Every structure is written in C-alpha cells, then in structure tokens.
Coordinates of N, CA and C in Angstrom, one line a residue:
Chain A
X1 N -29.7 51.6 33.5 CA -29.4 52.5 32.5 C -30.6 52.7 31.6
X2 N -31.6 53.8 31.9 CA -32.7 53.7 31.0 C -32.9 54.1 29.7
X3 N -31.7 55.2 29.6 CA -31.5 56.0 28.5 C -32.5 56.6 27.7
X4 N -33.6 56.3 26.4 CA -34.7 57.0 26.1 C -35.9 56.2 26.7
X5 N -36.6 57.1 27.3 CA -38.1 56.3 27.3 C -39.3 56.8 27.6
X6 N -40.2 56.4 26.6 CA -41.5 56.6 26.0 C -42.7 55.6 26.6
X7 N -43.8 57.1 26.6 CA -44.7 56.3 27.3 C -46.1 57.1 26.4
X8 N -46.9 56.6 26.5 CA -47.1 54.5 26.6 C -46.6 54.3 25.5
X9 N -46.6 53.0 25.6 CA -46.0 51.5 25.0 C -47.0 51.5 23.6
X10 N -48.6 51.5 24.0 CA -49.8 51.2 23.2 C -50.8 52.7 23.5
X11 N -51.4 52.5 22.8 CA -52.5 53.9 22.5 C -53.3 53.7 21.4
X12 N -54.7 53.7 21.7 CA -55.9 53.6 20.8 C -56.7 55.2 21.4
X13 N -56.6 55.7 19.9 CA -57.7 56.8 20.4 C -58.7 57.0 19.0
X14 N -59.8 57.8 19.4 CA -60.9 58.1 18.6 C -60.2 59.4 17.8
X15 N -61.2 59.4 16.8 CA -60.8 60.5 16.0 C -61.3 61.7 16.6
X16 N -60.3 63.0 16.3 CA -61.1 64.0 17.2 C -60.2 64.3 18.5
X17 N -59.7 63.1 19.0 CA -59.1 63.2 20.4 C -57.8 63.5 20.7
X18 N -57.3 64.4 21.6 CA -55.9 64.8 21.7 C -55.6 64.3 22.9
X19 N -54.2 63.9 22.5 CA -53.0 63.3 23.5 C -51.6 63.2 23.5
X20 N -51.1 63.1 24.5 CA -49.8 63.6 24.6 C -48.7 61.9 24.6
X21 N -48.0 62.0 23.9 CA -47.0 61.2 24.0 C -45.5 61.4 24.7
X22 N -45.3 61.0 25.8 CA -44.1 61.2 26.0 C -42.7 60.6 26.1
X23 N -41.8 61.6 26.1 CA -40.4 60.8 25.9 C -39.5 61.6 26.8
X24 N -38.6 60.6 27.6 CA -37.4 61.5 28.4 C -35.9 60.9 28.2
X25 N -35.3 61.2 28.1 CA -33.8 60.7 28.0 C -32.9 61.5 29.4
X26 N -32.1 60.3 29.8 CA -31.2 60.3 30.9 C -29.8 60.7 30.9
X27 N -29.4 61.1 29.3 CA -27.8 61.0 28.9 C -27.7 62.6 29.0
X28 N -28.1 63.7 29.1 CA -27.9 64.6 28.8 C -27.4 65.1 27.4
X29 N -28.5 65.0 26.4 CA -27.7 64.8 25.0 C -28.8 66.4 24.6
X30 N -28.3 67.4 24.2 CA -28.5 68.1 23.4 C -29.8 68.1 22.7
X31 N -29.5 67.2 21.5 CA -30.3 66.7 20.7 C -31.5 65.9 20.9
X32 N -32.6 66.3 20.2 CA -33.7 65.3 20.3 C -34.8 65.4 18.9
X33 N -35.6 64.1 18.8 CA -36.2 63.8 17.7 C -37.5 63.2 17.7
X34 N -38.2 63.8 16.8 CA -39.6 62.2 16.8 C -39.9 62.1 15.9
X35 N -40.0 61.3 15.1 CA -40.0 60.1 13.9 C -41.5 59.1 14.3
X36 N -41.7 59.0 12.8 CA -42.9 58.1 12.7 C -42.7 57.0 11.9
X37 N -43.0 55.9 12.0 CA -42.3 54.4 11.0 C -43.8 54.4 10.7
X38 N -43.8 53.9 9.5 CA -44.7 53.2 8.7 C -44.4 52.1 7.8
X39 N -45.4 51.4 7.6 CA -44.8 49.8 6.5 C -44.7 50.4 5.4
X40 N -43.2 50.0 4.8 CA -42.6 50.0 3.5 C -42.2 51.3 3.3
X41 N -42.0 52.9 4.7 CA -41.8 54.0 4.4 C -40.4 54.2 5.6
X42 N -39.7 53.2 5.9 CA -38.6 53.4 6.5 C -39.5 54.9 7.9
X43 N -38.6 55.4 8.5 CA -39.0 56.4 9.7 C -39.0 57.8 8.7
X44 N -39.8 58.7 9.1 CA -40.0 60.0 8.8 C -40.3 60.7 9.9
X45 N -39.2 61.8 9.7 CA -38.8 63.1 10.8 C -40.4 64.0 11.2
X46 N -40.3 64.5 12.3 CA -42.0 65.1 12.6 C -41.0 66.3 13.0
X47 N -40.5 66.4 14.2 CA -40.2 67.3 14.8 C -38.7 67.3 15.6
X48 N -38.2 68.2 15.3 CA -36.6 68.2 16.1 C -36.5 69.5 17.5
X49 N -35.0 69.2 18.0 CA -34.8 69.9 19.0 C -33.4 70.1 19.5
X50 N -32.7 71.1 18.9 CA -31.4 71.1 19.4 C -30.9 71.9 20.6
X51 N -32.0 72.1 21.8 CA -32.0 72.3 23.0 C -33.5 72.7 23.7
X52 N -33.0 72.6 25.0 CA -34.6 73.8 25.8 C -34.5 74.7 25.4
X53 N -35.7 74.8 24.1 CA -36.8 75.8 24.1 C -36.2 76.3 22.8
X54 N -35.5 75.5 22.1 CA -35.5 75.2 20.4 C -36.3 74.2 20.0
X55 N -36.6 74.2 18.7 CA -37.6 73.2 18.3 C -37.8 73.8 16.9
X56 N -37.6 72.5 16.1 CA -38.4 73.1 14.8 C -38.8 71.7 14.0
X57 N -39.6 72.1 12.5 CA -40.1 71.0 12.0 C -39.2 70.3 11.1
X58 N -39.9 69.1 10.9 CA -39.1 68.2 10.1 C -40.0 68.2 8.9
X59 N -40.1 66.5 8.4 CA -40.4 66.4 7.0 C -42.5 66.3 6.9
X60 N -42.8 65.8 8.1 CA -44.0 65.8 8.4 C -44.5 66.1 9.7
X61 N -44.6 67.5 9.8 CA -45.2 67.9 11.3 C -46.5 68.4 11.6
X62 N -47.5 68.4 10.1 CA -48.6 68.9 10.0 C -49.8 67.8 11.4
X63 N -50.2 68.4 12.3 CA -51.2 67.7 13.3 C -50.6 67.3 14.7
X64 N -49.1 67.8 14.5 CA -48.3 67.7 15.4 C -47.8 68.8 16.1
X65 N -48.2 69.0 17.4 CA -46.8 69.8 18.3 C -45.8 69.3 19.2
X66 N -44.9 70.2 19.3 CA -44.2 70.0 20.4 C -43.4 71.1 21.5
X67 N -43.0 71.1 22.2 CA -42.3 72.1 23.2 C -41.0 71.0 23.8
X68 N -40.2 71.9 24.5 CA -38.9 71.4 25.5 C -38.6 72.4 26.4
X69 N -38.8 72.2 27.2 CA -39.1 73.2 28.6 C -37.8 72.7 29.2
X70 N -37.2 71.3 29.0 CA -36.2 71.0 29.6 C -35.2 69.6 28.6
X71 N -34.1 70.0 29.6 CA -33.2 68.7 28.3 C -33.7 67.6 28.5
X72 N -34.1 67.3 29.5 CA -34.7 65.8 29.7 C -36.0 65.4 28.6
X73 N -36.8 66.6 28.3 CA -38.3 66.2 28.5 C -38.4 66.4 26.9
X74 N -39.3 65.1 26.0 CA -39.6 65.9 25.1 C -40.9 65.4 24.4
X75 N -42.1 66.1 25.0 CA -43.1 65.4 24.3 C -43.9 65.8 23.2
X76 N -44.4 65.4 22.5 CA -45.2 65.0 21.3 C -47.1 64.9 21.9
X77 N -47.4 66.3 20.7 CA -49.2 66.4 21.2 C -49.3 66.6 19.3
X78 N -50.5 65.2 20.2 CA -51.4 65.2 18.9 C -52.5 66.2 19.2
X79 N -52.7 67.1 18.2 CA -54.0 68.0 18.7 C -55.4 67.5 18.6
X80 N -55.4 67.1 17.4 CA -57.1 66.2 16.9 C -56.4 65.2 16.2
X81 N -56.4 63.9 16.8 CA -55.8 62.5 16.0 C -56.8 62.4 14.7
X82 N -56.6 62.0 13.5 CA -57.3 61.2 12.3 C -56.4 59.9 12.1
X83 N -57.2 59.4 11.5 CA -56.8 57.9 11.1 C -55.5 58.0 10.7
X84 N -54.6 58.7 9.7 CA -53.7 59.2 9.0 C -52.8 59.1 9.9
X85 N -52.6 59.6 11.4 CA -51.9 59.5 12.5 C -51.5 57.9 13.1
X86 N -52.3 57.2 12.4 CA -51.9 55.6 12.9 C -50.4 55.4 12.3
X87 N -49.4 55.0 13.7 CA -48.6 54.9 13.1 C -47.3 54.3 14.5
X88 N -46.6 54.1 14.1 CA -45.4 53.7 15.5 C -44.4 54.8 15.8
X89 N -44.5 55.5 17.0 CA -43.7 56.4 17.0 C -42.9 56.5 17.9
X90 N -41.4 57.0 17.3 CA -40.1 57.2 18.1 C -39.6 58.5 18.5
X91 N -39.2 58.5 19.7 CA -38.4 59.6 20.2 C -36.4 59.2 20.0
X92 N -36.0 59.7 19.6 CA -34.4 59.7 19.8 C -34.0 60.7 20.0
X93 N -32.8 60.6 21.3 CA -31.8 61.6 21.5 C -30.9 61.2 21.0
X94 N -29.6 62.3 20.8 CA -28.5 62.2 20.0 C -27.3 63.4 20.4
X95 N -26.0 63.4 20.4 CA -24.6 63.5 20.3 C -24.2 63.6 19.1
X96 N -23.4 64.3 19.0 CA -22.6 64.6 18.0 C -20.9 64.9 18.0
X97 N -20.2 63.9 17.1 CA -18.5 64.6 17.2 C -18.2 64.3 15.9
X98 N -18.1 65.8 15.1 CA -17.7 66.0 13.7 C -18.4 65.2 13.6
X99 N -18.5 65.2 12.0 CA -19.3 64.2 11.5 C -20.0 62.8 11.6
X100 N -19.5 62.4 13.1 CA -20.2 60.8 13.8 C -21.5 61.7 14.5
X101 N -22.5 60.6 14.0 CA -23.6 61.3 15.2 C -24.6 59.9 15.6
X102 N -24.5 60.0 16.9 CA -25.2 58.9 17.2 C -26.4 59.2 18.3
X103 N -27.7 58.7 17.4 CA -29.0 59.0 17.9 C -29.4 57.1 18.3
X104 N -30.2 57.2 19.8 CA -30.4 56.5 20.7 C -32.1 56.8 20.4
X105 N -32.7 55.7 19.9 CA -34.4 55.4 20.0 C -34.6 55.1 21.0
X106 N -35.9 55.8 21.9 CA -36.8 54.8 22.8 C -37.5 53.8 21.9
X107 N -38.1 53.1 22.9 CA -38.7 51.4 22.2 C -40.2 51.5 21.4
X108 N -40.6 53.0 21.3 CA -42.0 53.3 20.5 C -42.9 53.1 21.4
X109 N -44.1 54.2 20.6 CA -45.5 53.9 21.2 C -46.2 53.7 19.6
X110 N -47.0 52.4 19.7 CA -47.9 52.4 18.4 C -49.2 52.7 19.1
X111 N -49.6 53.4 18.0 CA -50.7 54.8 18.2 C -51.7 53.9 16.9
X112 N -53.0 54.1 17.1 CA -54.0 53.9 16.6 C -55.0 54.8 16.6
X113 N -55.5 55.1 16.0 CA -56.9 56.0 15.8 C -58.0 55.8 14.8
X114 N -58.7 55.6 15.6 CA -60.0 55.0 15.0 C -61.1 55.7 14.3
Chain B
X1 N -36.0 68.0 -1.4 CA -35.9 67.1 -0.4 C -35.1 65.6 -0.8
X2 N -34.3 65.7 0.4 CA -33.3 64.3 0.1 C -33.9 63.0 0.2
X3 N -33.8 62.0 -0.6 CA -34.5 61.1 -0.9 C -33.4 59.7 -0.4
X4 N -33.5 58.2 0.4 CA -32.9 57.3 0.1 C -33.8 56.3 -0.4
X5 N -33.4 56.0 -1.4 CA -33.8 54.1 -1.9 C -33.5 53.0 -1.8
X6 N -33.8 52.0 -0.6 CA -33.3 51.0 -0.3 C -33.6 49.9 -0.7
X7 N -33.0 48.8 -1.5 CA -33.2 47.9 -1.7 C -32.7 46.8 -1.8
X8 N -32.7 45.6 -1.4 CA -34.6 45.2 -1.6 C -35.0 45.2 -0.4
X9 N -36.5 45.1 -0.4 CA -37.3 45.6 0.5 C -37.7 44.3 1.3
X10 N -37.3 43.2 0.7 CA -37.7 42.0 1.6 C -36.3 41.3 1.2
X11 N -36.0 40.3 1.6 CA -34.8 39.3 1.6 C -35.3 37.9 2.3
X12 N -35.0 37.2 1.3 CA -35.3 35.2 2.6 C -34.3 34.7 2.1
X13 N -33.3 34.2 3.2 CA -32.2 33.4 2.2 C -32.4 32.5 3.5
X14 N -31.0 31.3 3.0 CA -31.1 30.7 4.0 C -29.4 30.9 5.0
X15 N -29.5 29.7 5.8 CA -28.0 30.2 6.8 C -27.4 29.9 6.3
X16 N -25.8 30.8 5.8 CA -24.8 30.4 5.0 C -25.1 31.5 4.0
X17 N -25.7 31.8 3.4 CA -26.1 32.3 2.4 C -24.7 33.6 2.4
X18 N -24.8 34.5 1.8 CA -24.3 35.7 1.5 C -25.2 36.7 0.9
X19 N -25.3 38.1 1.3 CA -26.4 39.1 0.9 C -26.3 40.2 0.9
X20 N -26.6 41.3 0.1 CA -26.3 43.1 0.1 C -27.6 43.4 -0.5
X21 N -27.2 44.5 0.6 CA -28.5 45.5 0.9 C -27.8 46.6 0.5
X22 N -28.6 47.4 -0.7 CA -28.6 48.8 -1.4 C -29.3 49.9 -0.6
X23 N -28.4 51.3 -0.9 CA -29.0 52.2 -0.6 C -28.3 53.5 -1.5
X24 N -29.6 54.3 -2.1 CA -28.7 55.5 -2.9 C -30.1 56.2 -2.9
X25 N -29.2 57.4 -3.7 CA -29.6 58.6 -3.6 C -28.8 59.3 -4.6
X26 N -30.0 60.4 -5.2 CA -29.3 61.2 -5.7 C -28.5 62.4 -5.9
X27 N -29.0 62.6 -4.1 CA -28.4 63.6 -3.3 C -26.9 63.0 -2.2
X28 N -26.0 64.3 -1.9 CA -24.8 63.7 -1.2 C -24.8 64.3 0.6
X29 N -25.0 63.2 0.8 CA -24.7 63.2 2.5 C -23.4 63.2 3.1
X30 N -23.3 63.7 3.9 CA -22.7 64.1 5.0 C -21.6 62.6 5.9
X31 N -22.7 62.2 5.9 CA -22.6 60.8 6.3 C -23.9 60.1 6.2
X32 N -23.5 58.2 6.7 CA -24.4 57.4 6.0 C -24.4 56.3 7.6
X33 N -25.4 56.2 7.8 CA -25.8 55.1 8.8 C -26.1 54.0 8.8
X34 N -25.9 52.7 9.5 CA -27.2 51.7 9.0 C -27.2 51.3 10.6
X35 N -28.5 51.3 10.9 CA -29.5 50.5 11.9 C -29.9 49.2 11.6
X36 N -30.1 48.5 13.0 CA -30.8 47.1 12.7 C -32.1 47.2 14.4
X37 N -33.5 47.1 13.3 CA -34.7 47.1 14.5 C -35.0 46.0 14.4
X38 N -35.3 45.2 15.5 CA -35.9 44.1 16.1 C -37.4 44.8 16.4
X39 N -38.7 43.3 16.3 CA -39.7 43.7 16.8 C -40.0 44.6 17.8
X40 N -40.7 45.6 18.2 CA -41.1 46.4 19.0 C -39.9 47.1 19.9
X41 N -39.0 46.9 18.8 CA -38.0 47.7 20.1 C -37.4 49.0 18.7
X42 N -36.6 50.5 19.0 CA -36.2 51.2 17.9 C -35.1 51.0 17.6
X43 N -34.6 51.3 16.3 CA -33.5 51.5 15.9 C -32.5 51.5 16.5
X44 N -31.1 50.2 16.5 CA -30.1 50.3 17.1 C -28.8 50.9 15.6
X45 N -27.9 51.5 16.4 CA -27.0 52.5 15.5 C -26.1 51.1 15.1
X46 N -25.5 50.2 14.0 CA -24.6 49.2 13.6 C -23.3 50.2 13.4
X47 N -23.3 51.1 12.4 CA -21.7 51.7 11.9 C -22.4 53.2 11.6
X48 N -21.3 53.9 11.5 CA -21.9 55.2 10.6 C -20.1 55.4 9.2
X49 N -20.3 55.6 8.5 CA -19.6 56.2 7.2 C -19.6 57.3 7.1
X50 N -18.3 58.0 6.9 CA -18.3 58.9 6.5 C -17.1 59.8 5.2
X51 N -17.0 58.9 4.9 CA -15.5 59.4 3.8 C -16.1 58.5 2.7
X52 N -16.0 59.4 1.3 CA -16.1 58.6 0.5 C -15.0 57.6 0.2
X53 N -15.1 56.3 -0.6 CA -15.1 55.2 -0.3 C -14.7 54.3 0.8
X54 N -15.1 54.9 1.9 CA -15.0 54.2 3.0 C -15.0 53.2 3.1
X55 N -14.9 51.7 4.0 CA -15.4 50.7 4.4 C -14.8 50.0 5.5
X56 N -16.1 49.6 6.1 CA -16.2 49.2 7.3 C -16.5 47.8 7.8
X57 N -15.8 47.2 8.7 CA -16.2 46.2 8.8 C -16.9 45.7 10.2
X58 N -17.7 44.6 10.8 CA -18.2 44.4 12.1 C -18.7 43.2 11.5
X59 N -17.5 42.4 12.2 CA -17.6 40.8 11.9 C -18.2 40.6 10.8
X60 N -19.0 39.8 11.0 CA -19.5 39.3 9.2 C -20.2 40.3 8.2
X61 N -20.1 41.8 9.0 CA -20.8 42.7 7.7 C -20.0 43.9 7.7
X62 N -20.7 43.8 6.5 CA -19.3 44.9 5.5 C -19.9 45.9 5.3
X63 N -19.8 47.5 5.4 CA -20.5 48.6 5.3 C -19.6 49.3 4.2
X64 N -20.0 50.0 3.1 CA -19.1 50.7 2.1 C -20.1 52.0 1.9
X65 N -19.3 52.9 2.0 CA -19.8 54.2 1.3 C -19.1 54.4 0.0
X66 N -20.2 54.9 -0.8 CA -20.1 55.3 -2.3 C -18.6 56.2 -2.7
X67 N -17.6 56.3 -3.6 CA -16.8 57.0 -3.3 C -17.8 59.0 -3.5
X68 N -18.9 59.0 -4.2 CA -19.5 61.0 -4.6 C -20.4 60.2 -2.9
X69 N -20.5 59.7 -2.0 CA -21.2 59.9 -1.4 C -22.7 59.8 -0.9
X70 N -22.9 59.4 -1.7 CA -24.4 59.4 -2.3 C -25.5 58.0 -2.3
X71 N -24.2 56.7 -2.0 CA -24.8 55.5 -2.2 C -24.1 54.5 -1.1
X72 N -24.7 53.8 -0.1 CA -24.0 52.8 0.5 C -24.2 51.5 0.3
X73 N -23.8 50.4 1.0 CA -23.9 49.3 1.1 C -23.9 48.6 2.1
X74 N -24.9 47.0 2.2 CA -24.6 46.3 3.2 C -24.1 44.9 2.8
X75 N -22.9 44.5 3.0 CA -23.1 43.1 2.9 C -22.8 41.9 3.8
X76 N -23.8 41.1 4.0 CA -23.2 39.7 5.5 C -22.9 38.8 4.6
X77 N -21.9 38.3 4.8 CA -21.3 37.2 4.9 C -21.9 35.9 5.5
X78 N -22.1 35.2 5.4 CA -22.6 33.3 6.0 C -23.9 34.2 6.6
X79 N -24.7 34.6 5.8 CA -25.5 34.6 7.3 C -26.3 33.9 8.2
X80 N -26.5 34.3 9.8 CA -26.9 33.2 10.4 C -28.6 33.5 10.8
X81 N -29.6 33.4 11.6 CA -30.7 33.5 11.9 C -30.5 34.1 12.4
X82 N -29.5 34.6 13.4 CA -29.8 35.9 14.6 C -29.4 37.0 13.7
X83 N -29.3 37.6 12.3 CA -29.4 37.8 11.6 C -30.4 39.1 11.4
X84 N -31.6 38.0 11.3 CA -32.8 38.1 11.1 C -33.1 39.9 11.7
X85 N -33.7 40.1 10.8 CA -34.2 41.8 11.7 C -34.4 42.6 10.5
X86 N -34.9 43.8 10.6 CA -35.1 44.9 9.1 C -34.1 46.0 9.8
X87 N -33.0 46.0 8.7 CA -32.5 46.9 8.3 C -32.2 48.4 7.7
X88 N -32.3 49.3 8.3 CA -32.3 50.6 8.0 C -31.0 51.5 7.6
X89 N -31.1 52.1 6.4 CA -29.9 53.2 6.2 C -30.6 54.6 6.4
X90 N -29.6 55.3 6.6 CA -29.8 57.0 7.4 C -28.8 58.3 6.8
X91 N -29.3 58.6 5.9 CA -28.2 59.7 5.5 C -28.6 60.9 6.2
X92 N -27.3 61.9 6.8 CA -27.6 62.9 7.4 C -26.6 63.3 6.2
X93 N -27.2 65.0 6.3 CA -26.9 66.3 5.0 C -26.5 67.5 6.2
X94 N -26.1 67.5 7.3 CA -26.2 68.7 7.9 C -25.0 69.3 7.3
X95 N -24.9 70.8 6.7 CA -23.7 71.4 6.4 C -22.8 71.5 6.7
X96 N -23.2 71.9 8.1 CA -22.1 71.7 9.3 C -21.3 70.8 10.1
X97 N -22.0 69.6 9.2 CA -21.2 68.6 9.9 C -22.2 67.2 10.9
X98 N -23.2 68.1 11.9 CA -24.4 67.0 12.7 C -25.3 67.6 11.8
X99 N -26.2 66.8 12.1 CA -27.6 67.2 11.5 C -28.8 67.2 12.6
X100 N -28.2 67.3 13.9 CA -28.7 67.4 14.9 C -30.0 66.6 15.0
X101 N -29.9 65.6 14.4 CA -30.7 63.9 15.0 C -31.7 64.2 14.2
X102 N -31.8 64.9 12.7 CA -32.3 64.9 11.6 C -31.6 63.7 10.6
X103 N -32.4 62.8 10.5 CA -32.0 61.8 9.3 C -32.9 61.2 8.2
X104 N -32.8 61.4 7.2 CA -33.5 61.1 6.2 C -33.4 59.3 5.9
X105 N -34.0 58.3 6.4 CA -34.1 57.2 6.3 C -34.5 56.1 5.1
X106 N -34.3 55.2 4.8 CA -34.4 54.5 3.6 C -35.7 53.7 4.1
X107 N -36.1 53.0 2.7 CA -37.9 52.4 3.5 C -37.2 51.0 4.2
X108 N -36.0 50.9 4.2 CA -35.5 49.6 5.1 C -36.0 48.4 4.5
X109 N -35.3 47.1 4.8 CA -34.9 45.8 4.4 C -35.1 44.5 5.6
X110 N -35.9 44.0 4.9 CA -36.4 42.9 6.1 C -36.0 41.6 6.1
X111 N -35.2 41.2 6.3 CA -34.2 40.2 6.4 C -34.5 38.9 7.1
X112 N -34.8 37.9 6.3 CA -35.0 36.4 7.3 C -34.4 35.4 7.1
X113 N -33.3 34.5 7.9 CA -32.6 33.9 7.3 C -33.1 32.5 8.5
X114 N -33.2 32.0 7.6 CA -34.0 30.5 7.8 C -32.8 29.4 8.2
X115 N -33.0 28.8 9.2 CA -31.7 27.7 9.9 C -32.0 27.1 8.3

C-alpha cells in the first residue's frame, strides 16, 4: 500500500539551480497539496490542486511552480533555488465527506540550498 | 489571513505525567485537526472536530473543540514514552465545508516523555 510518495528523500542544491520534486499518490483522491515545515513554523501551504489541470496558490508560493497533467502526479519546480528554500517538504493527498477531511503526507524530501 | 497559536512549543514531562496542548485563533474554522509527526516521516491525521464543543476521545487523549470554534485542545492522560512525537493542530476554513487539503497549521508541540 504505497499511498503518497515523494522523491527524493534528500536534495542538496546550489543556488541558482532548478529542480523538480516529485510526488504521486495511489488512492485516487481528488485533492492534492505541498506544504513546507520549518522549525518553530508548524507546515505552510505552497500550492494546491483540486484536480488535473486545476491548481492554485496557497500562503507561500513565490519561487515555486506546479502543474497536474494527471490525478496521480503532482510535482513541485523550484525555478532558481535560494537559501530561503531550505526547508522539509510535503506532498498530501486528501478526501473529503462534509466537513471530515482527511489529507495523507508522503514521508518528505529535505531540500538544502547552498 | 487565518492564524493558529500553539502552545507550548516544547513539553518534557515525565511517564505518568498528565498534559494539554493549546491551540487558538482568532478566526473560526470549519473544523479542527490534530496530527502527530514522528522523525522523518509526515504528518499522521489523530481526530478531526468539528462541532462546537465537541469532544473526542482516543484512549488516553482527549480532543475538545472550543464551543465559537476557534480554539482546541489536547489532553494525554498518564503519559507514556511512545508518546513522544511533535504534535500539530490544523484548522481548515473552507466555506463550503472541505478546504480541499488547504490547512492552516499551528507552529506544533514537541513532546518528550522520559521513562
């Protein structure tokens, strides 16, 4: 049962450099998300997706894109990483019934930029 | 923009102990989440709230929502070391009801409970 998963795991990049982070989910869920954790700032929203080839921003999406070409796929491009991009980042898919909604994290990639 | 404040932001007790974890806002959600992340792995879903004054229980922890909505709670009972983990609350605001895996998260609570 793989349910969300993100790749890579680890990532060190230079400043300047663009790369792609990816995430796929198995459940067929509508919903998808990427979130950034930082120490002492709980997760903050980058970019949402409430289907292929919807997409919009969240609370911090400045140096970030994204696309969903399909329900499975949803990845995350840094265009030009800066330091400021160091950070641990999540993909979650999610469901919804009335008011219950339950979002499913992959296990993160921590991102460094040097 | 919706804001959560969680606190406290660190916790050491020891096993046995008893302990609550705050979360508020001045804004009113929809519903109210709490997660528990273990090292390197993301956020697992514990309960979600959704009625004001709600409460919930899952064995030794007690989940309460605020009766305006706006504030929750966590509290364990005895707690033990597997315990141990940082804690996250998650208020979703969608009007409609989902917030389509938009959640505004608290800076979370880091919990260590010492045999």
């Amino acid at each position: 049962n793989a349910g969300v998963t993100q790749t890579p795991k680890f990532q060190v990049l230079k400043t300047g450099q663009s790369m792609t982070l990816q995430c796929a989910q198995d459940m067929n869920h509508e919903y998808m998300s990427w979130y950034r954790q930082d120490p002492g700032m709980g997760l903050r929203l980058i970019h949402y997706s409430v289907g292929a080839g919807i997409t919009d921003q969240g609370e911090v999406p400045n140096g970030y894109n994204v696309s969903r070409s399909t329900t499975e796929d949803f990845p995350l491009r840094l265009l030009s990483a800066a330091p400021s991009q160091t950070s641990v980042y999540f993909c979650a898919s999610s469901y919804s019934f009335g008011l219950y909604e339950k979002l499913f994290f992959g296990s993160g990639t921590q991102l460094s930029v040097l | 923009t919706q804001l959560l404040e969680q606190s406290p932001q660190f916790l050491s007790i020891q096993e046995g102990e008893n302990l609550t974890v705050y979360c508020n806002s001045s804004s009113v959600f929809s519903s109210l989440q709490w997660y528990r992340q273990e090292p390197g792995e993301g956020p697992v879903l514990l309960v979600t709230v959704v009625t004001g004054g709600e409460v919930k229980k899952l064995k030794r922890l007690t989940f309460q929502f605020g009766d305006a909505r706006k504030d929750s709670s966590l509290h364990i009972t005895a707690a033990q070391p597997g315990d141990t983990g940082l804690y996250l609350c998650a208020g979703a605001g969608g009007a409609g009801g989902t917030s389509y895996g938009k959640l505004t998260f608290g800076q979370g609570t880091i919990l260590t409970v010492h045999p």
